[in-house]
Short mmCIF file of C-alpha atoms in Angstrom, two decimals:
data_model
loop_
_atom_site.label_atom_id
_atom_site.label_comp_id
_atom_site.label_asym_id
_atom_site.label_seq_id
_atom_site.Cartn_x
_atom_site.Cartn_y
_atom_site.Cartn_z
CA MET T 1088 -90.66 -18.33 -15.26
CA LYS T 1089 -88.18 -17.20 -18.49
CA LEU T 1090 -90.18 -14.77 -21.15
CA ASN T 1091 -89.21 -14.83 -24.44
CA ILE T 1092 -87.88 -10.96 -24.29
CA ARG T 1093 -84.87 -8.79 -25.76
CA LYS T 1094 -81.65 -9.75 -24.09
CA ALA T 1095 -81.35 -7.68 -21.28
CA GLU T 1096 -78.06 -6.37 -21.63
CA LYS T 1097 -75.69 -6.95 -24.10
CA PRO T 1098 -74.41 -9.54 -22.37
CA PHE T 1099 -74.58 -9.77 -19.90
CA ILE T 1100 -76.94 -8.52 -18.41
CA TRP T 1101 -77.02 -9.13 -14.77
CA PHE T 1102 -79.76 -9.82 -15.56
CA ALA T 1103 -81.15 -11.69 -18.46
CA LEU T 1104 -81.87 -12.30 -19.41
CA GLY T 1105 -85.12 -13.18 -18.87
CA LEU T 1106 -86.18 -13.83 -14.60
CA ALA T 1107 -84.26 -12.88 -12.21
CA VAL T 1108 -80.64 -13.92 -11.64
CA LEU T 1109 -79.21 -14.68 -8.67
CA CYS T 1110 -76.18 -16.06 -6.03
CA ALA T 1111 -73.38 -16.59 -8.64
CA ALA T 1112 -71.46 -20.19 -7.04
CA SER T 1113 -68.61 -18.78 -8.90
CA PHE T 1114 -68.40 -15.12 -8.34
CA VAL T 1115 -68.89 -12.15 -5.40
CA VAL T 1116 -71.49 -11.11 -7.45
CA PHE T 1117 -74.36 -12.13 -6.70
CA SER T 1118 -76.37 -13.01 -9.85
CA TYR T 1119 -75.94 -15.04 -12.64
CA PRO T 1120 -76.17 -14.05 -16.45
CA VAL T 1121 -79.43 -15.53 -18.66
CA TRP T 1122 -79.23 -13.45 -22.09
CA LYS T 1123 -81.65 -13.64 -24.49
CA THR T 1124 -81.58 -12.63 -27.98
CA LEU T 1125 -82.58 -8.77 -29.35
CA LEU T 1126 -85.66 -8.95 -32.09
CA VAL T 1127 -84.86 -7.00 -35.04
CA ASN T 1128 -85.84 -7.08 -38.28
CA PRO T 1129 -85.11 -9.75 -40.48
CA ILE T 1130 -81.45 -9.63 -42.01
CA GLU T 1131 -80.65 -9.95 -45.71
CA THR T 1132 -77.00 -10.64 -46.68
CA SER T 1133 -75.58 -12.12 -50.04
CA GLU T 1134 -72.39 -13.08 -48.45
CA ARG T 1135 -71.81 -16.43 -48.83
CA LYS T 1136 -70.51 -18.52 -44.46
CA ALA T 1137 -67.48 -19.69 -44.03
CA SER T 1138 -66.03 -22.69 -42.19
CA SER T 1139 -63.55 -21.37 -40.22
CA ALA T 1140 -62.61 -17.98 -38.80
CA LYS T 1141 -59.14 -15.63 -39.24
CA LEU T 1142 -57.45 -15.85 -36.36
CA ILE T 1143 -54.92 -13.16 -35.86
CA THR T 1144 -51.73 -15.40 -35.03
CA ALA T 1145 -49.64 -12.12 -35.02
CA PRO T 1146 -52.03 -9.67 -33.01
CA VAL T 1147 -50.76 -5.67 -32.94
CA SER T 1148 -52.59 -4.06 -30.07
CA TYR T 1149 -53.95 -0.71 -31.16
CA LYS T 1150 -55.89 2.39 -30.11
CA ALA T 1151 -59.49 2.62 -31.25
CA ALA T 1152 -60.28 5.97 -32.34
CA GLU T 1153 -56.25 6.69 -33.74
CA ASP T 1154 -55.97 3.38 -35.16
CA PHE T 1155 -59.43 4.67 -37.60
CA LYS T 1156 -57.74 7.86 -38.69
CA ALA T 1157 -54.45 6.72 -39.67
CA SER T 1158 -56.01 3.14 -41.12
CA ASN T 1159 -58.46 5.18 -43.39
CA VAL T 1160 -57.48 8.57 -44.33
CA GLU T 1161 -59.53 8.33 -47.40
CA LEU T 1162 -62.61 7.90 -45.40
CA PRO T 1163 -64.93 11.00 -43.75
CA GLN T 1164 -63.13 11.80 -40.62
CA HIS T 1165 -64.76 13.00 -36.85
CA ASN T 1166 -62.74 13.37 -33.51
CA PHE T 1167 -65.44 12.31 -30.37
CA GLY T 1168 -62.42 13.24 -28.19
CA SER T 1169 -62.45 11.77 -24.68
CA LEU T 1170 -65.44 10.50 -22.84
CA GLN T 1171 -66.20 13.18 -20.24
CA VAL T 1172 -67.70 11.13 -17.21
CA ASN T 1173 -68.00 13.89 -14.65
CA LYS T 1174 -68.64 12.34 -11.01
CA SER T 1175 -70.90 13.28 -8.41
CA LYS T 1176 -71.83 12.70 -4.47
CA ILE T 1177 -75.32 11.65 -4.10
CA ASN T 1178 -77.58 10.15 -1.44
CA LYS T 1179 -76.21 6.95 0.18
CA GLY T 1180 -74.32 7.08 -3.12
CA ILE T 1181 -71.82 7.97 -6.31
CA GLN T 1182 -73.26 9.37 -9.94
CA LEU T 1183 -71.41 8.70 -13.28
CA PHE T 1184 -72.91 11.44 -16.05
CA ALA T 1185 -71.58 10.27 -19.50
CA LYS T 1186 -71.87 13.37 -21.69
CA GLN T 1187 -73.98 12.66 -24.79
CA GLY T 1188 -72.95 8.44 -23.97
CA HIS T 1189 -75.31 5.85 -23.59
CA VAL T 1190 -75.06 2.97 -21.97
CA GLN T 1191 -74.70 -0.13 -24.39
CA GLY T 1192 -74.45 -3.13 -21.74
CA GLN T 1193 -73.65 -3.25 -17.41
CA TYR T 1194 -71.48 -6.30 -16.57
CA ALA T 1195 -70.22 -6.96 -13.20
CA ALA T 1196 -66.27 -8.09 -12.96
CA PRO T 1197 -65.34 -11.14 -11.81
CA ASP T 1198 -64.35 -10.13 -8.80
CA GLY T 1199 -67.19 -8.63 -8.00
CA ILE T 1200 -65.86 -4.64 -7.09
CA ARG T 1201 -65.81 -3.51 -10.20
CA MET T 1202 -68.86 -2.65 -12.61
CA ASP T 1203 -68.05 -2.54 -16.29
CA TYR T 1204 -69.58 -0.37 -18.46
CA LEU T 1205 -69.66 -0.27 -22.73
CA VAL T 1206 -71.19 3.16 -23.41
CA GLN T 1207 -71.70 4.52 -27.13
CA ARG T 1208 -71.72 7.66 -29.23
CA GLN T 1209 -72.75 8.68 -32.15
CA GLN T 1210 -72.10 11.96 -34.74
CA LEU T 1211 -74.63 12.02 -37.42
CA GLU T 1212 -73.94 14.19 -40.56
CA GLY T 1213 -75.76 13.60 -43.76
CA SER T 1214 -75.27 10.58 -44.76
CA ASN T 1215 -72.09 9.91 -42.72
CA ALA T 1216 -72.19 7.84 -39.33
CA TRP T 1217 -69.53 8.11 -36.54
CA VAL T 1218 -69.78 5.75 -33.46
CA GLN T 1219 -67.53 5.21 -30.71
CA VAL T 1220 -67.54 2.60 -27.88
CA ASP T 1221 -66.04 3.36 -24.35
CA LEU T 1222 -65.16 1.51 -21.76
CA VAL T 1223 -66.78 2.56 -17.90
CA SER T 1224 -64.85 0.82 -15.46
CA ALA T 1225 -65.57 1.81 -11.95
CA ASP T 1226 -65.22 0.69 -8.46
CA PRO T 1227 -67.14 2.47 -5.91
CA GLN T 1228 -65.89 1.67 -2.72
CA THR T 1229 -62.46 3.67 -3.87
CA GLN T 1230 -64.20 5.82 -6.57
CA GLN T 1231 -61.38 4.65 -9.44
CA MET T 1232 -62.41 4.79 -12.22
CA LEU T 1233 -61.21 3.87 -16.03
CA VAL T 1234 -62.22 5.75 -19.28
CA GLU T 1235 -60.87 3.76 -22.30
CA PRO T 1236 -62.39 3.58 -26.12
CA ILE T 1237 -62.52 -0.04 -27.57
CA GLY T 1238 -63.95 0.41 -30.33
CA PHE T 1239 -64.43 2.94 -33.54
CA THR T 1240 -66.75 2.58 -36.74
CA TYR T 1241 -67.71 4.71 -39.53
CA SER T 1242 -71.40 4.13 -41.72
CA ASN T 1243 -73.39 5.76 -43.88
CA GLY T 1244 -76.55 6.65 -41.73
CA GLU T 1245 -78.58 3.52 -43.42
CA GLN T 1246 -75.82 1.57 -41.69
CA LEU T 1247 -75.75 2.73 -38.02
CA GLU T 1248 -77.60 0.34 -36.50
CA ALA T 1249 -75.82 -2.61 -37.52
CA GLY T 1250 -72.89 -0.97 -36.68
CA LEU T 1251 -74.31 -0.42 -33.02
CA GLN T 1252 -76.16 -4.16 -32.18
CA SER T 1253 -72.47 -5.69 -33.31
CA SER T 1254 -70.34 -4.45 -30.04
CA GLY T 1255 -70.84 -6.50 -27.04
CA LEU T 1256 -69.59 -7.58 -24.51
CA SER T 1257 -69.01 -11.10 -25.05
CA GLY T 1258 -66.88 -13.07 -21.66
CA TYR T 1259 -64.39 -12.35 -19.46
CA LEU T 1260 -61.29 -14.66 -19.52
CA SER T 1261 -60.47 -12.95 -15.91
CA GLY T 1262 -60.46 -10.02 -14.19
CA ASP T 1263 -58.13 -8.32 -15.46
CA GLU T 1264 -59.01 -9.20 -19.36
CA PHE T 1265 -62.23 -9.80 -21.44
CA LEU T 1266 -62.95 -10.38 -24.25
CA TYR T 1267 -65.84 -8.02 -27.07
CA THR T 1268 -67.21 -7.69 -30.31
CA THR T 1269 -66.72 -4.65 -32.37
CA VAL T 1270 -66.95 -3.59 -35.81
CA LYS T 1271 -63.44 -2.41 -37.61
CA ASN T 1272 -63.07 -0.33 -40.82
CA GLU T 1273 -60.71 -1.17 -43.38
CA HIS T 1274 -61.18 0.96 -46.29
CA ASP T 1275 -64.74 0.00 -47.95
CA GLU T 1276 -64.95 -3.11 -45.72
CA TRP T 1277 -66.52 -3.45 -42.70
CA VAL T 1278 -64.36 -6.16 -39.90
CA TYR T 1279 -66.50 -8.19 -37.78
CA LEU T 1280 -63.89 -8.51 -35.07
CA VAL T 1281 -63.43 -10.45 -31.32
CA ASN T 1282 -61.01 -8.26 -29.62
CA LYS T 1283 -59.36 -8.34 -26.16
CA PHE T 1284 -59.48 -5.86 -23.84
CA ASN T 1285 -56.61 -5.62 -21.02
CA PHE T 1286 -56.90 -3.61 -17.80
CA THR T 1287 -53.28 -3.98 -16.73
CA HIS T 1288 -52.06 -2.13 -20.18
CA LYS T 1289 -55.09 -0.14 -21.22
CA THR T 1290 -54.10 -2.05 -24.45
CA ILE T 1291 -57.13 -3.75 -27.40
CA THR T 1292 -55.67 -6.93 -29.43
CA PRO T 1293 -57.94 -8.29 -31.70
CA VAL T 1294 -57.97 -12.19 -31.56
CA MET T 1295 -60.28 -13.28 -34.05
CA GLU T 1296 -61.67 -12.12 -37.16
CA LEU T 1297 -65.34 -13.74 -37.88
CA PHE T 1298 -65.91 -12.15 -41.41
CA ARG T 1299 -66.22 -8.99 -43.81
CA TYR T 1300 -69.17 -7.52 -45.58
CA SER T 1301 -67.86 -5.02 -48.23
CA TYR T 1302 -70.78 -1.52 -47.55
CA LYS T 1303 -70.31 -0.22 -50.78
CA ALA T 1304 -70.79 -3.03 -53.00
CA VAL T 1305 -73.94 -2.47 -55.00
CA ASN T 1306 -76.27 -4.75 -54.00
CA GLY T 1307 -74.39 -6.04 -51.48
CA GLY T 1308 -77.31 -6.55 -49.48
CA LYS T 1309 -77.78 -5.60 -45.65
CA PRO T 1310 -74.59 -5.23 -43.50
CA PRO T 1311 -75.21 -8.40 -40.59
CA ILE T 1312 -75.73 -8.09 -37.41
CA ILE T 1313 -73.74 -9.84 -34.47
CA TYR T 1314 -76.84 -10.50 -32.30
CA SER T 1315 -75.05 -11.84 -29.06
CA SER T 1316 -71.89 -13.22 -28.13
CA GLN T 1317 -70.83 -15.74 -24.95
CA LEU T 1318 -67.43 -16.84 -23.72
CA ALA T 1319 -67.74 -19.93 -22.44
CA PRO T 1320 -67.15 -21.48 -19.17
CA ASP T 1321 -63.82 -23.28 -20.84
CA LYS T 1322 -62.49 -19.51 -22.52
CA SER T 1323 -61.42 -21.70 -25.56
CA HIS T 1324 -64.61 -21.36 -27.31
CA LEU T 1325 -67.05 -18.40 -28.31
CA LEU T 1326 -70.66 -18.85 -28.91
CA VAL T 1327 -71.95 -16.21 -31.51
CA ARG T 1328 -75.54 -15.77 -33.22
CA ASP T 1329 -75.45 -13.17 -36.36
CA SER T 1330 -77.43 -12.69 -39.40
CA ARG T 1331 -74.77 -14.35 -41.13
CA ASN T 1332 -74.08 -17.72 -39.87
CA GLY T 1333 -76.69 -17.66 -37.15
CA ILE T 1334 -76.03 -19.80 -34.22
CA SER T 1335 -72.45 -21.12 -34.11
CA SER T 1336 -69.67 -21.97 -31.95
CA TYR T 1337 -65.68 -20.54 -32.49
CA ASP T 1338 -63.17 -22.70 -31.20
CA LEU T 1339 -60.70 -19.53 -30.22
CA SER T 1340 -57.89 -21.92 -31.05
CA THR T 1341 -58.15 -23.09 -34.48
CA GLY T 1342 -60.25 -20.56 -36.24
CA GLU T 1343 -62.68 -23.36 -36.51
CA ILE T 1344 -66.54 -22.79 -36.70
CA ARG T 1345 -69.15 -25.52 -35.90
CA GLN T 1346 -72.98 -24.08 -36.82
CA ALA T 1347 -75.47 -24.83 -34.05
CA ILE T 1348 -78.78 -24.37 -35.84
CA GLU T 1349 -79.45 -24.22 -39.17
CA GLY T 1350 -81.51 -21.38 -39.74
CA SER T 1351 -80.89 -19.06 -37.16
CA ASN T 1352 -79.20 -16.52 -38.66
CA GLU T 1353 -82.59 -14.61 -38.99
CA VAL T 1354 -84.24 -13.84 -34.65
CA LYS T 1355 -87.69 -14.69 -35.29
CA ALA T 1356 -91.00 -13.51 -34.03
CA GLY T 1357 -91.93 -16.04 -31.02
CA GLU T 1358 -88.90 -18.14 -30.69
CA TYR T 1359 -87.15 -19.12 -27.45
CA PHE T 1360 -83.48 -18.36 -27.38
CA GLU T 1361 -81.39 -18.76 -23.88
CA LEU T 1362 -77.93 -18.63 -22.61
CA LEU T 1363 -77.78 -20.04 -19.04
CA VAL T 1364 -73.72 -19.18 -18.60
CA ASN T 1365 -73.52 -21.22 -15.14
CA SER T 1366 -74.74 -24.61 -16.88
CA GLY T 1367 -72.81 -24.10 -20.02
CA ILE T 1368 -75.34 -24.40 -22.37
CA ALA T 1369 -77.38 -22.33 -24.65
CA LEU T 1370 -81.55 -23.76 -25.13
CA TYR T 1371 -83.04 -22.72 -28.64
CA SER T 1372 -86.49 -23.33 -30.53
CA THR T 1373 -88.34 -21.88 -33.14
CA SER T 1374 -91.33 -21.70 -30.54
CA ARG T 1375 -91.70 -21.47 -26.27
CA TYR T 1376 -92.76 -24.90 -24.75
CA GLN T 1377 -91.67 -27.33 -27.72
CA ASN T 1378 -90.41 -30.77 -27.07
CA ASP T 1379 -87.55 -30.28 -29.84
CA VAL T 1380 -85.64 -27.32 -27.98
CA SER T 1381 -81.97 -27.76 -28.91
CA TRP T 1382 -79.76 -28.35 -26.38
CA ILE T 1383 -76.00 -26.46 -27.64
CA ASP T 1384 -73.15 -27.19 -25.63
CA LEU T 1385 -71.32 -24.14 -25.46
CA SER T 1386 -67.83 -25.63 -25.15
CA THR T 1387 -68.36 -27.90 -28.50
CA GLY T 1388 -70.86 -26.33 -29.76
CA MET T 1389 -72.90 -30.09 -30.19
CA VAL T 1390 -76.38 -30.37 -30.03
CA ARG T 1391 -79.04 -32.25 -28.81
CA GLN T 1392 -82.59 -32.61 -28.42
CA PRO T 1393 -82.74 -34.49 -25.09
CA LEU T 1394 -86.78 -33.92 -24.20
CA LEU T 1395 -88.46 -35.35 -27.69
CA SER T 1396 -90.17 -38.25 -25.75
CA GLU T 1397 -92.01 -35.74 -24.08
CA GLN T 1398 -95.62 -35.71 -25.33
CA GLY T 1399 -96.75 -32.86 -24.21
CA PHE T 1400 -95.24 -28.64 -23.41
CA VAL T 1401 -92.16 -28.04 -22.16
CA GLU T 1402 -90.20 -25.11 -20.00
CA VAL T 1403 -86.75 -25.89 -19.55
CA GLY T 1404 -85.46 -23.94 -16.35
CA MET T 1405 -82.96 -23.46 -13.49
CA ASP T 1406 -83.14 -22.92 -10.04
CA VAL T 1407 -81.99 -19.49 -8.46
CA GLN T 1408 -78.46 -20.68 -7.24
CA GLY T 1409 -77.31 -22.26 -10.99
CA LYS T 1410 -76.73 -25.74 -9.08
CA ILE T 1411 -79.59 -28.13 -10.79
CA MET T 1412 -81.94 -28.22 -13.98
CA TYR T 1413 -85.05 -28.63 -14.66
CA TYR T 1414 -88.40 -29.02 -16.92
CA ASN T 1415 -91.88 -28.09 -16.24
CA PHE T 1416 -94.39 -30.19 -18.40
CA THR T 1417 -97.78 -30.67 -19.81
CA TYR T 1418 -99.36 -34.31 -20.35
CA ASP T 1419 -100.56 -32.57 -24.26
CA ARG T 1420 -100.67 -30.03 -25.88
CA LEU T 1421 -104.16 -28.86 -25.51
CA PRO T 1422 -104.46 -24.54 -25.59
CA GLU T 1423 -105.73 -24.31 -21.72
CA ASN T 1424 -102.53 -25.82 -20.69
CA VAL T 1425 -100.89 -21.72 -21.26
CA MET T 1426 -102.19 -18.83 -19.79
CA MET T 1427 -101.72 -15.69 -21.98
CA GLY T 1428 -101.19 -12.38 -20.71
CA ASP T 1429 -99.87 -8.82 -23.35
CA LYS T 1430 -96.21 -9.34 -22.71
CA GLN T 1431 -95.82 -12.98 -21.90
CA SER T 1432 -97.31 -16.56 -21.30
CA LEU T 1433 -97.26 -19.20 -18.11
CA LEU T 1434 -97.24 -22.70 -18.74
CA LEU T 1435 -99.82 -24.41 -16.27
CA PRO T 1436 -97.71 -27.51 -15.94
CA ASN T 1437 -98.76 -30.86 -14.55
CA GLY T 1438 -95.49 -32.03 -13.42
CA VAL T 1439 -91.47 -31.29 -12.83
CA GLN T 1440 -88.52 -33.29 -14.17
CA MET T 1441 -85.62 -32.92 -13.18
CA ILE T 1442 -82.71 -33.19 -15.17
CA ASP T 1443 -78.59 -32.92 -15.41
CA LYS T 1444 -76.75 -30.15 -17.23
CA GLN T 1445 -76.91 -32.53 -20.96
CA GLY T 1446 -80.69 -32.56 -20.44
CA ASN T 1447 -80.65 -36.60 -18.90
CA PRO T 1448 -83.60 -37.04 -16.50
CA THR T 1449 -82.88 -38.27 -12.78
CA LYS T 1450 -86.11 -37.83 -10.51
CA ARG T 1451 -89.88 -36.65 -11.89
CA PHE T 1452 -92.54 -35.18 -9.68
CA SER T 1453 -95.82 -35.29 -10.97
CA LEU T 1454 -99.78 -35.78 -11.05
CA SER T 1455 -101.96 -37.84 -12.20
CA LYS T 1456 -103.35 -37.38 -15.68
CA ASP T 1457 -106.38 -36.81 -14.84
CA ALA T 1458 -106.41 -34.03 -11.44
CA LYS T 1459 -107.42 -30.68 -11.45
CA GLU T 1460 -104.45 -29.78 -9.72
CA ARG T 1461 -101.20 -28.15 -11.42
CA LEU T 1462 -97.93 -28.82 -10.15
CA GLU T 1463 -94.17 -26.77 -10.79
CA PHE T 1464 -91.12 -26.16 -9.95
CA GLY T 1465 -90.40 -23.47 -7.32
CA GLY T 1466 -87.10 -24.16 -5.63
CA TYR T 1467 -84.27 -26.15 -5.21
CA SER T 1468 -81.74 -27.03 -1.81
CA GLU T 1469 -78.51 -28.31 -2.93
CA SER T 1470 -77.93 -29.37 0.78
CA LYS T 1471 -80.56 -30.70 1.61
CA LYS T 1472 -81.19 -32.50 -2.55
CA THR T 1473 -85.09 -31.22 -2.11
CA VAL T 1474 -87.46 -30.15 -4.65
CA LEU T 1475 -89.71 -27.43 -3.79
CA LEU T 1476 -92.89 -27.48 -5.43
CA HIS T 1477 -95.96 -25.50 -5.72
CA LYS T 1478 -99.50 -26.89 -6.00
CA PHE T 1479 -102.10 -25.03 -7.33
CA ILE T 1480 -105.60 -24.68 -9.31
CA VAL T 1481 -106.44 -21.96 -12.47
CA ALA T 1482 -109.11 -19.91 -10.54
CA MET T 1483 -111.08 -16.69 -11.48
CA ASN T 1484 -110.25 -13.02 -9.98
CA GLY T 1485 -112.74 -10.36 -9.03
CA ASN T 1486 -111.73 -9.17 -12.21
CA GLY T 1487 -113.05 -11.76 -13.98
CA GLN T 1488 -108.82 -12.60 -14.57
CA PRO T 1489 -107.16 -16.33 -14.24
CA TYR T 1490 -104.65 -16.67 -12.00
CA LYS T 1491 -103.17 -19.36 -10.34
CA LYS T 1492 -104.30 -19.86 -6.74
CA THR T 1493 -102.03 -21.66 -4.45
CA LEU T 1494 -103.19 -25.02 -3.07
CA GLY T 1495 -100.18 -25.45 -0.72
CA TRP T 1496 -96.43 -26.58 -0.95
CA LEU T 1497 -94.61 -30.05 -1.42
CA LEU T 1498 -91.12 -30.79 -0.98
CA GLY T 1499 -89.74 -33.55 -3.08
CA ASP T 1500 -87.63 -35.91 -2.35
CA MET T 1501 -84.41 -36.15 -5.11
CA SER T 1502 -83.10 -39.68 -3.82
CA THR T 1503 -86.93 -41.48 -3.14
CA GLY T 1504 -88.74 -39.46 -5.73
CA SER T 1505 -91.77 -38.96 -2.45
CA MET T 1506 -93.68 -35.79 -2.08
CA THR T 1507 -94.15 -34.74 1.30
CA MET T 1508 -96.64 -31.43 1.93
CA LEU T 1509 -95.67 -29.05 3.83
CA SER T 1510 -97.43 -26.91 7.13
CA LYS T 1511 -97.95 -23.03 6.99
CA THR T 1512 -96.82 -20.93 9.95
CA ASP T 1513 -97.71 -17.07 10.14
CA VAL T 1514 -94.30 -16.59 12.50
CA PRO T 1515 -91.52 -18.07 11.16
CA ASP T 1516 -89.03 -17.72 14.92
CA ASN T 1517 -86.31 -19.63 15.84
CA TRP T 1518 -85.17 -20.37 12.23
CA ASP T 1519 -81.39 -20.91 11.03
CA LYS T 1520 -80.62 -19.53 7.48
CA LYS T 1521 -78.99 -23.16 6.97
CA ASP T 1522 -82.26 -24.92 7.40
CA ILE T 1523 -83.84 -22.43 4.85
CA LEU T 1524 -85.46 -22.72 1.62
CA PHE T 1525 -86.30 -19.74 -0.99
CA GLY T 1526 -88.84 -20.19 -3.47
CA LYS T 1527 -91.18 -18.17 -6.06
CA VAL T 1528 -93.54 -18.72 -8.83
CA THR T 1529 -95.38 -16.06 -10.56
CA LEU T 1530 -99.32 -16.15 -10.31
CA SER T 1531 -100.25 -14.10 -13.21
CA ALA T 1532 -99.66 -13.49 -17.38
CA LEU T 1533 -101.32 -10.37 -17.20
CA VAL T 1534 -99.86 -8.82 -14.22
CA PRO T 1535 -95.99 -9.40 -14.61
CA SER T 1536 -95.53 -8.29 -10.71
CA ASN T 1537 -98.10 -11.15 -9.14
CA GLN T 1538 -95.35 -12.85 -7.44
CA GLU T 1539 -95.18 -15.67 -4.54
CA GLN T 1540 -92.52 -16.13 -2.20
CA VAL T 1541 -92.01 -18.74 0.17
CA PHE T 1542 -89.67 -19.57 2.96
CA VAL T 1543 -89.48 -23.27 3.31
CA ASN T 1544 -87.81 -24.44 7.25
CA LEU T 1545 -86.59 -27.96 5.92
CA LEU T 1546 -86.06 -29.24 9.14
CA GLU T 1547 -90.02 -28.31 10.65
CA ASN T 1548 -91.48 -28.90 7.54
CA ASN T 1549 -93.37 -25.87 8.02
CA TYR T 1550 -93.50 -22.23 5.40
CA TYR T 1551 -93.98 -18.41 5.79
CA MET T 1552 -95.36 -17.31 2.59
CA THR T 1553 -95.53 -12.99 1.37
CA ARG T 1554 -96.67 -11.53 -1.60
CA TRP T 1555 -93.94 -9.21 -2.59
CA LYS T 1556 -94.41 -7.19 -5.75
CA THR T 1557 -90.80 -7.46 -6.83
CA SER T 1558 -90.75 -7.11 -10.67
CA TYR T 1559 -89.14 -10.59 -10.93
CA GLN T 1560 -85.91 -9.60 -9.41
CA VAL T 1561 -84.81 -10.94 -5.91
CA GLN T 1562 -81.43 -11.65 -4.63
CA LEU T 1563 -80.12 -13.91 -2.07
CA LEU T 1564 -77.45 -13.52 0.31
CA GLU T 1565 -77.04 -16.66 2.38
CA ASP T 1566 -73.74 -15.70 4.05
CA GLU T 1567 -75.31 -12.65 5.34
CA ASP T 1568 -79.16 -13.77 5.87
CA ILE T 1569 -79.92 -11.38 3.43
CA VAL T 1570 -83.26 -10.91 1.47
CA ILE T 1571 -83.11 -8.22 -1.35
CA TYR T 1572 -86.26 -7.01 -3.77
CA GLU T 1573 -87.87 -4.11 -5.37
CA ASP T 1574 -91.50 -3.50 -5.55
CA GLU T 1575 -93.75 -3.57 -8.64
CA GLY T 1576 -92.38 0.61 -9.70
CA MET T 1577 -89.03 -0.35 -9.63
CA LYS T 1578 -88.83 2.40 -7.11
CA ARG T 1579 -87.35 0.94 -3.54
CA MET T 1580 -85.27 -1.66 -2.53
CA PHE T 1581 -86.30 -4.08 0.31
CA VAL T 1582 -83.84 -5.94 2.89
CA SER T 1583 -85.00 -8.53 4.91
CA SER T 1584 -83.69 -11.88 6.08
CA LEU T 1585 -83.97 -15.60 4.96
CA THR T 1586 -84.39 -16.48 9.31
CA ARG T 1587 -87.01 -13.35 9.53
CA PRO T 1588 -89.19 -13.39 6.49
CA ASP T 1589 -91.93 -11.26 8.30
CA LEU T 1590 -89.55 -8.35 8.63
CA VAL T 1591 -88.40 -5.43 6.38
CA VAL T 1592 -85.17 -4.10 7.78
CA ALA T 1593 -84.04 -1.52 5.62
CA ALA T 1594 -85.75 0.01 2.73
CA LEU T 1595 -84.21 2.42 0.08
CA ASN T 1596 -86.40 5.02 -1.92
CA TYR T 1597 -85.81 6.21 -5.51
CA LYS T 1598 -88.70 7.73 -5.79
CA LYS T 1599 -86.81 10.82 -8.03
CA TYR T 1600 -85.58 8.41 -10.41
CA ASN T 1601 -87.61 7.31 -13.05
CA TRP T 1602 -85.98 3.77 -13.82
CA ASP T 1603 -86.52 2.27 -17.38
CA ASN T 1604 -84.23 -1.04 -17.18
CA ASN T 1605 -85.89 -2.90 -14.22
CA LYS T 1606 -82.53 -4.77 -13.47
CA PHE T 1607 -80.14 -4.11 -11.06
CA SER T 1608 -76.65 -5.61 -9.91
CA LEU T 1609 -75.06 -6.46 -6.99
CA LEU T 1610 -71.38 -5.65 -6.30
CA SER T 1611 -69.76 -6.41 -2.98
CA GLY T 1612 -69.12 -3.95 -0.31
CA HIS T 1613 -73.58 -3.85 -0.20
CA TRP T 1614 -73.01 -1.50 -3.40
CA LEU T 1615 -76.19 -2.10 -5.53
CA ALA T 1616 -76.10 -0.54 -8.97
CA ARG T 1617 -78.33 0.83 -11.62
CA TYR T 1618 -78.25 3.15 -14.74
CA GLN T 1619 -81.02 5.62 -16.57
CA LYS T 1620 -81.16 6.89 -19.90
CA GLN T 1621 -80.93 10.05 -20.53
CA PRO T 1622 -80.77 12.07 -23.81
CA GLU T 1623 -78.12 14.02 -23.43
CA GLY T 1624 -76.28 11.01 -21.10
CA ASP T 1625 -76.91 8.15 -19.14
CA LYS T 1626 -76.38 8.56 -15.60
CA MET T 1627 -74.67 5.62 -13.80
CA TYR T 1628 -75.94 5.16 -10.33
CA PHE T 1629 -73.75 3.38 -7.41
CA PHE T 1630 -75.81 3.09 -4.30
CA GLN T 1631 -74.53 1.80 -0.47
CA TRP T 1632 -77.00 0.19 1.61
CA ASN T 1633 -76.88 -1.57 5.05
#
């Protein structure tokens, strides 16, 4: 279930965006990023749109803080000094404390060994404001750490927020290089850049200039904001959403801009925007569950609307391993097809349409139009080409709140389109991990942690059901027969298995930490990473589990 909420980690969260992200097929990191837009106030700007960006044809590497001082001698100056990151040992882990620094984003490197953070520091003096962005890269196994400034911006205090939001990691070109967006001063202008950082040489190299803004111009309007950016799988295109050009695709070889969505320069309440990086697409619609959802190819910028033939509501999704796409659908657009909550809504679908990554239909599983029961996607087995389907009705709990009452679980055959009802078992015994399919659904729009998980034995056509209060996130490490989940309060991590889901084999207790971010990321070597915001500086944690 994906929610129309803010981008979990400007970029990359490893998380996501939206729900849970899990088990990236091409990385050792066991999650794939699902990115969401950041909800901000509409932006006014008088600047004109351009048809192409400026490629930096003869780039010169530079040092962020030193370059500002040398190139802008007429501007007010401030020296942040080196970012102090203090390391200390904690129970079963490591703590990093960034003095006066605040984590803007947490990104697992492609090799799954290190975690990269963008850390911001701010200084306000009257009407002057400075922001420095440092890269903090840490390997918990070797305890090696790199701290390097990668951005420096001066502004007046009113413009500070635009500069803060416009810096973010766009994607990794390799394990040794990544692209990121930043704002650089050139006298009385802000230059919005795409830069490349190299770990081996510790260098910043400008790649492309997106646009400029004169922050001293009379009636210049509010400064542009880069809401999000994402490197395409082909690594030669960049999808950027900003308040000037909206959602646009940039060719990193030519600088050509292809605007994907007209009018997307303002982030509107209720809209839906999601980046599905593993599939190489982005999805956009002005409101949730609409059939006019736009399908944006990250590598070409081409836009399609493949679901227009649906007469009801639609909800596009991807299985937890990023192997296949689908959408839940309803036959009509009656309000009772949506369960509303305070912070989220749930579609109550009549069926599931499987699709390829271009949005073309493959197999359809549905109930009759007059059926009282509902049917939704629950999971997928790539090896067996089988879809897991959740059958339910809407019922009321003891507090008079609606929820999905499970009637059963079915398997849908991708070859024939047939559906088979599964039987329930209370004691999973002698299960082989290669035969197990994991699935999960959210049961209540009012209580997000009210979830149901199911472990299906595809060989025996039976299932074992659990109800962990997981706060959306579950991680599967199939090769190791491991399932990791967290409790509702985000204070504990539990470790179970695919073959014995009835047993919890380990638990890590973090009751002393008051997490304000509900996402965790996994690194190789059984390391788990989270961070905690603090007024005096954020803390980054690495915990090792067995």
